[in-house]
Amino acid sequence: MKEAAEMRVLIVGAGRAGLSVAVHLAQTGHEVTIVDRDDAIATSAFERHGLVSLVGDATDAGLLKEAEVGRADVVVAMLRRDADNLAVALLAQAAGAKRVMVRMRDPDYRSVYVRAGVHRILSEIDVFIGAMATAIEHPGVRHAMVLGTGESVAFELDIPVDSMVAGRTVSVIAGSAGFPASCVFAGVYRPDGRVEAPRGSSVVAGGATVLLVAARDELANVIAFFLRRDPAAGGHHDRR
């Protein structure tokens, strides 16, 4: 027996990226409807994935009504123009949608979206630039993701076996002189690839990968702290 959907989600201006999100949400039990001007995308959504799909201009109040925008728990506006996303956001709120999210194209629209009461503003440019710039500037970082408005970064870092922190516990590392104030341990990767929530007594072994969060302007200091070499690391020793 199929479980009841957790949320009603309406994605307008789906495109290929939005369709991928829609399919993922549907597979996890949510009730998803998409609206797109491209008949091929709408047809694919229905025929290949079984999604309710409508073809047309999502800024048309009549079409949004047909898509039952007023019953949506979340409306995601992903149109090509921010002016159209703004129109959808306002129409959705007026119809009674519980939450509205937009994919922002032009950063100048951020303050406008905020004033319009949009609950979540997603900027692909900010995310891409943040991740790409981090990868270029800091080769020791494996993966990175900009958080919030861009002031913080979550990233993975491989700990060298001869690092000063190798073999020490999280509490000892965090209490060490020079530990960057903004840095937070978010996870330690287990050998099987799963992420383990770190405790104060968790040991950061040499060769392990850690998940850290730090202020973007302090990223270089954080990486330097974790990668600094231990001159006495010729032999294995426990420094807990």
Short mmCIF file of C-alpha atoms in Angstrom, two decimals:
data_model
loop_
_atom_site.label_atom_id
_atom_site.label_comp_id
_atom_site.label_asym_id
_atom_site.label_seq_id
_atom_site.Cartn_x
_atom_site.Cartn_y
_atom_site.Cartn_z
CA MET A 1 0.00 0.00 0.00
CA LYS A 2 1.35 3.38 -0.98
CA GLU A 3 1.99 5.79 1.87
CA ALA A 4 0.26 9.16 1.89
CA ALA A 5 2.33 11.96 0.41
CA GLU A 6 4.04 14.16 2.98
CA MET A 7 3.77 17.41 1.01
CA ARG A 8 2.12 18.90 -2.03
CA VAL A 9 4.86 20.51 -4.12
CA LEU A 10 4.33 22.70 -7.18
CA ILE A 11 7.38 23.41 -9.36
CA VAL A 12 6.89 26.07 -12.01
CA GLY A 13 9.32 26.61 -14.86
CA ALA A 14 10.70 23.18 -14.12
CA GLY A 15 13.25 22.78 -16.93
CA ARG A 16 15.61 19.84 -16.73
CA ALA A 17 16.97 20.77 -13.31
CA GLY A 18 13.50 21.23 -11.86
CA LEU A 19 12.35 17.95 -13.38
CA SER A 20 15.18 16.12 -11.64
CA VAL A 21 14.14 17.66 -8.32
CA ALA A 22 10.50 16.78 -9.01
CA VAL A 23 11.34 13.14 -9.73
CA HIS A 24 13.41 12.88 -6.55
CA LEU A 25 10.61 14.37 -4.43
CA ALA A 26 8.02 12.08 -5.98
CA GLN A 27 10.18 9.03 -5.31
CA THR A 28 10.41 10.00 -1.64
CA GLY A 29 6.64 10.13 -1.28
CA HIS A 30 5.65 13.72 -2.02
CA GLU A 31 2.84 14.75 -4.35
CA VAL A 32 4.45 16.80 -7.11
CA THR A 33 2.98 18.90 -9.92
CA ILE A 34 5.04 20.75 -12.52
CA VAL A 35 4.19 23.63 -14.85
CA ASP A 36 6.43 24.38 -17.82
CA ARG A 37 6.14 26.12 -21.18
CA ASP A 38 8.09 23.33 -22.86
CA ASP A 39 5.70 20.61 -23.97
CA ALA A 40 8.57 18.09 -24.21
CA ILE A 41 9.45 18.54 -20.54
CA ALA A 42 5.84 18.28 -19.43
CA THR A 43 5.30 15.19 -21.58
CA SER A 44 8.45 13.53 -20.23
CA ALA A 45 7.38 14.31 -16.67
CA PHE A 46 4.03 12.62 -17.22
CA GLU A 47 4.94 9.71 -19.50
CA ARG A 48 8.28 8.71 -17.99
CA HIS A 49 7.78 9.66 -14.35
CA GLY A 50 4.02 9.78 -13.79
CA LEU A 51 4.06 13.38 -12.59
CA VAL A 52 1.05 15.66 -12.92
CA SER A 53 2.17 18.25 -15.45
CA LEU A 54 0.66 21.28 -17.13
CA VAL A 55 1.91 23.19 -20.16
CA GLY A 56 1.72 26.96 -20.21
CA ASP A 57 2.74 30.29 -18.71
CA ALA A 58 3.11 29.93 -14.94
CA THR A 59 2.53 33.66 -14.46
CA ASP A 60 -1.05 33.10 -15.61
CA ALA A 61 -3.22 33.12 -12.48
CA GLY A 62 -5.73 30.84 -14.19
CA LEU A 63 -3.11 28.19 -14.93
CA LEU A 64 -1.80 28.32 -11.37
CA LYS A 65 -5.34 27.88 -10.12
CA GLU A 66 -5.69 24.83 -12.37
CA ALA A 67 -2.47 23.51 -10.79
CA GLU A 68 -4.12 23.95 -7.37
CA VAL A 69 -1.47 26.39 -6.17
CA GLY A 70 -3.60 27.27 -3.15
CA ARG A 71 -3.31 23.72 -1.82
CA ALA A 72 0.47 23.56 -2.20
CA ASP A 73 2.66 23.17 0.84
CA VAL A 74 5.60 24.44 -1.21
CA VAL A 75 5.73 26.38 -4.48
CA VAL A 76 9.11 26.54 -6.22
CA ALA A 77 9.52 29.20 -8.92
CA MET A 78 12.34 28.37 -11.35
CA LEU A 79 11.50 30.53 -14.37
CA ARG A 80 14.15 32.16 -16.54
CA ARG A 81 13.29 35.72 -15.49
CA ASP A 82 13.25 36.95 -11.91
CA ALA A 83 10.32 39.23 -12.74
CA ASP A 84 8.29 36.13 -13.64
CA ASN A 85 9.43 34.30 -10.50
CA LEU A 86 8.32 37.29 -8.46
CA ALA A 87 4.90 37.24 -10.13
CA VAL A 88 4.51 33.54 -9.37
CA ALA A 89 5.56 34.10 -5.76
CA LEU A 90 2.99 36.84 -5.25
CA LEU A 91 0.22 34.85 -6.94
CA ALA A 92 1.05 31.76 -4.91
CA GLN A 93 0.98 33.67 -1.63
CA ALA A 94 -2.29 35.35 -2.54
CA ALA A 95 -3.79 31.93 -3.30
CA GLY A 96 -2.77 30.55 0.08
CA ALA A 97 0.38 28.50 -0.62
CA LYS A 98 2.18 27.75 2.63
CA ARG A 99 5.76 28.28 1.47
CA VAL A 100 7.32 29.89 -1.59
CA MET A 101 10.85 29.35 -2.86
CA VAL A 102 12.56 30.93 -5.87
CA ARG A 103 15.66 30.27 -7.95
CA MET A 104 17.24 33.72 -8.18
CA ARG A 105 18.97 34.64 -11.43
CA ASP A 106 19.87 38.30 -10.74
CA PRO A 107 21.27 39.14 -7.27
CA ASP A 108 19.65 42.59 -7.53
CA TYR A 109 16.33 40.85 -6.96
CA ARG A 110 17.28 39.49 -3.53
CA SER A 111 15.91 42.47 -1.59
CA VAL A 112 12.76 42.46 -3.73
CA TYR A 113 12.15 38.78 -2.99
CA VAL A 114 12.71 39.42 0.71
CA ARG A 115 10.18 42.26 0.74
CA ALA A 116 7.73 40.04 -1.11
CA GLY A 117 7.93 37.50 1.72
CA VAL A 118 9.61 34.70 -0.23
CA HIS A 119 10.61 32.05 2.28
CA ARG A 120 13.76 30.75 0.57
CA ILE A 121 15.95 32.33 -2.11
CA LEU A 122 18.33 29.98 -3.92
CA SER A 123 21.12 31.40 -6.03
CA GLU A 124 22.93 28.87 -8.24
CA ILE A 125 25.53 31.50 -9.09
CA ASP A 126 26.45 32.03 -5.44
CA VAL A 127 26.68 28.28 -4.84
CA PHE A 128 28.73 27.61 -7.98
CA ILE A 129 31.12 30.51 -7.50
CA GLY A 130 31.63 29.66 -3.84
CA ALA A 131 32.36 26.01 -4.49
CA MET A 132 34.51 26.65 -7.55
CA ALA A 133 36.51 29.46 -5.94
CA THR A 134 37.15 27.30 -2.87
CA ALA A 135 38.37 24.41 -5.05
CA ILE A 136 40.69 26.73 -7.01
CA GLU A 137 42.13 28.56 -4.01
CA HIS A 138 42.45 25.56 -1.71
CA PRO A 139 43.52 22.34 -3.48
CA GLY A 140 43.44 20.42 -0.21
CA VAL A 141 39.66 20.72 -0.06
CA ARG A 142 37.79 17.80 -1.62
CA HIS A 143 34.20 19.10 -1.73
CA ALA A 144 32.78 22.41 -0.62
CA MET A 145 29.36 23.99 -0.27
CA VAL A 146 28.59 27.61 0.52
CA LEU A 147 26.12 28.02 3.37
CA GLY A 148 23.55 30.71 4.09
CA THR A 149 24.32 33.97 2.34
CA GLY A 150 27.88 32.92 1.55
CA GLU A 151 29.72 33.83 4.75
CA SER A 152 30.32 30.19 5.74
CA VAL A 153 31.55 27.11 3.90
CA ALA A 154 31.11 23.41 4.65
CA PHE A 155 33.96 21.35 3.22
CA GLU A 156 35.74 17.99 3.32
CA LEU A 157 39.43 17.82 4.14
CA ASP A 158 41.81 14.86 4.11
CA ILE A 159 44.05 14.77 7.18
CA PRO A 160 47.68 13.82 6.37
CA VAL A 161 49.16 11.04 8.49
CA ASP A 162 51.90 13.42 9.63
CA SER A 163 49.55 16.27 10.52
CA MET A 164 49.75 17.85 13.97
CA VAL A 165 46.11 16.89 14.57
CA ALA A 166 46.45 13.24 13.51
CA GLY A 167 45.75 10.89 16.39
CA ARG A 168 44.23 13.55 18.59
CA THR A 169 40.66 13.78 19.84
CA VAL A 170 38.21 16.42 18.67
CA SER A 171 38.20 18.09 22.10
CA VAL A 172 41.99 18.30 22.19
CA ILE A 173 42.15 19.70 18.65
CA ALA A 174 39.45 22.29 19.37
CA GLY A 175 41.27 23.35 22.53
CA SER A 176 44.64 23.72 20.83
CA ALA A 177 46.34 27.10 20.49
CA GLY A 178 45.62 28.62 17.12
CA PHE A 179 42.42 26.65 16.49
CA PRO A 180 40.33 29.00 14.29
CA ALA A 181 37.41 30.48 16.22
CA SER A 182 34.84 29.99 13.46
CA CYS A 183 35.69 26.32 12.79
CA VAL A 184 33.20 23.61 13.74
CA PHE A 185 33.56 19.84 13.39
CA ALA A 186 30.51 18.64 11.45
CA GLY A 187 31.51 15.03 10.82
CA VAL A 188 34.23 12.40 10.56
CA TYR A 189 34.10 9.92 7.69
CA ARG A 190 34.24 6.25 8.61
CA PRO A 191 36.26 3.80 6.48
CA ASP A 192 33.01 2.61 4.84
CA GLY A 193 32.27 6.15 3.66
CA ARG A 194 29.52 6.99 6.13
CA VAL A 195 29.67 10.21 8.14
CA GLU A 196 29.86 9.89 11.91
CA ALA A 197 28.78 12.70 14.22
CA PRO A 198 31.94 13.71 16.09
CA ARG A 199 32.12 13.66 19.88
CA GLY A 200 34.76 15.25 22.05
CA SER A 201 36.38 11.86 22.47
CA SER A 202 36.34 11.04 18.73
CA VAL A 203 39.85 10.48 17.41
CA VAL A 204 40.86 12.07 14.11
CA ALA A 205 43.17 9.49 12.59
CA GLY A 206 45.83 10.32 10.05
CA GLY A 207 44.46 9.65 6.58
CA ALA A 208 40.87 10.27 7.70
CA THR A 209 38.51 12.74 6.05
CA VAL A 210 36.73 15.32 8.19
CA LEU A 211 33.74 17.51 7.43
CA LEU A 212 34.25 21.04 8.69
CA VAL A 213 32.32 24.31 8.69
CA ALA A 214 34.14 27.63 8.87
CA ALA A 215 33.80 31.29 8.02
CA ARG A 216 34.72 31.82 4.41
CA ASP A 217 37.26 34.55 5.22
CA GLU A 218 38.98 32.20 7.68
CA LEU A 219 39.10 29.19 5.38
CA ALA A 220 42.82 29.49 4.59
CA ASN A 221 43.69 29.59 8.30
CA VAL A 222 41.51 26.55 9.02
CA ILE A 223 43.12 24.49 6.24
CA ALA A 224 46.61 25.55 7.30
CA PHE A 225 45.85 24.54 10.89
CA PHE A 226 44.73 21.03 9.95
CA LEU A 227 47.47 20.44 7.38
CA ARG A 228 50.45 21.67 9.39
CA ARG A 229 53.07 18.98 9.76
CA ASP A 230 54.20 17.34 12.97
CA PRO A 231 58.04 17.18 13.02
CA ALA A 232 57.85 14.29 15.49
CA ALA A 233 55.53 12.20 13.31
CA GLY A 234 58.22 9.74 12.30
CA GLY A 235 56.66 7.03 14.42
CA HIS A 236 53.12 6.25 15.39
CA HIS A 237 52.03 7.57 18.76
CA ASP A 238 48.75 8.26 20.53
CA ARG A 239 48.43 11.88 21.66
CA ARG A 240 45.06 11.67 23.35
#
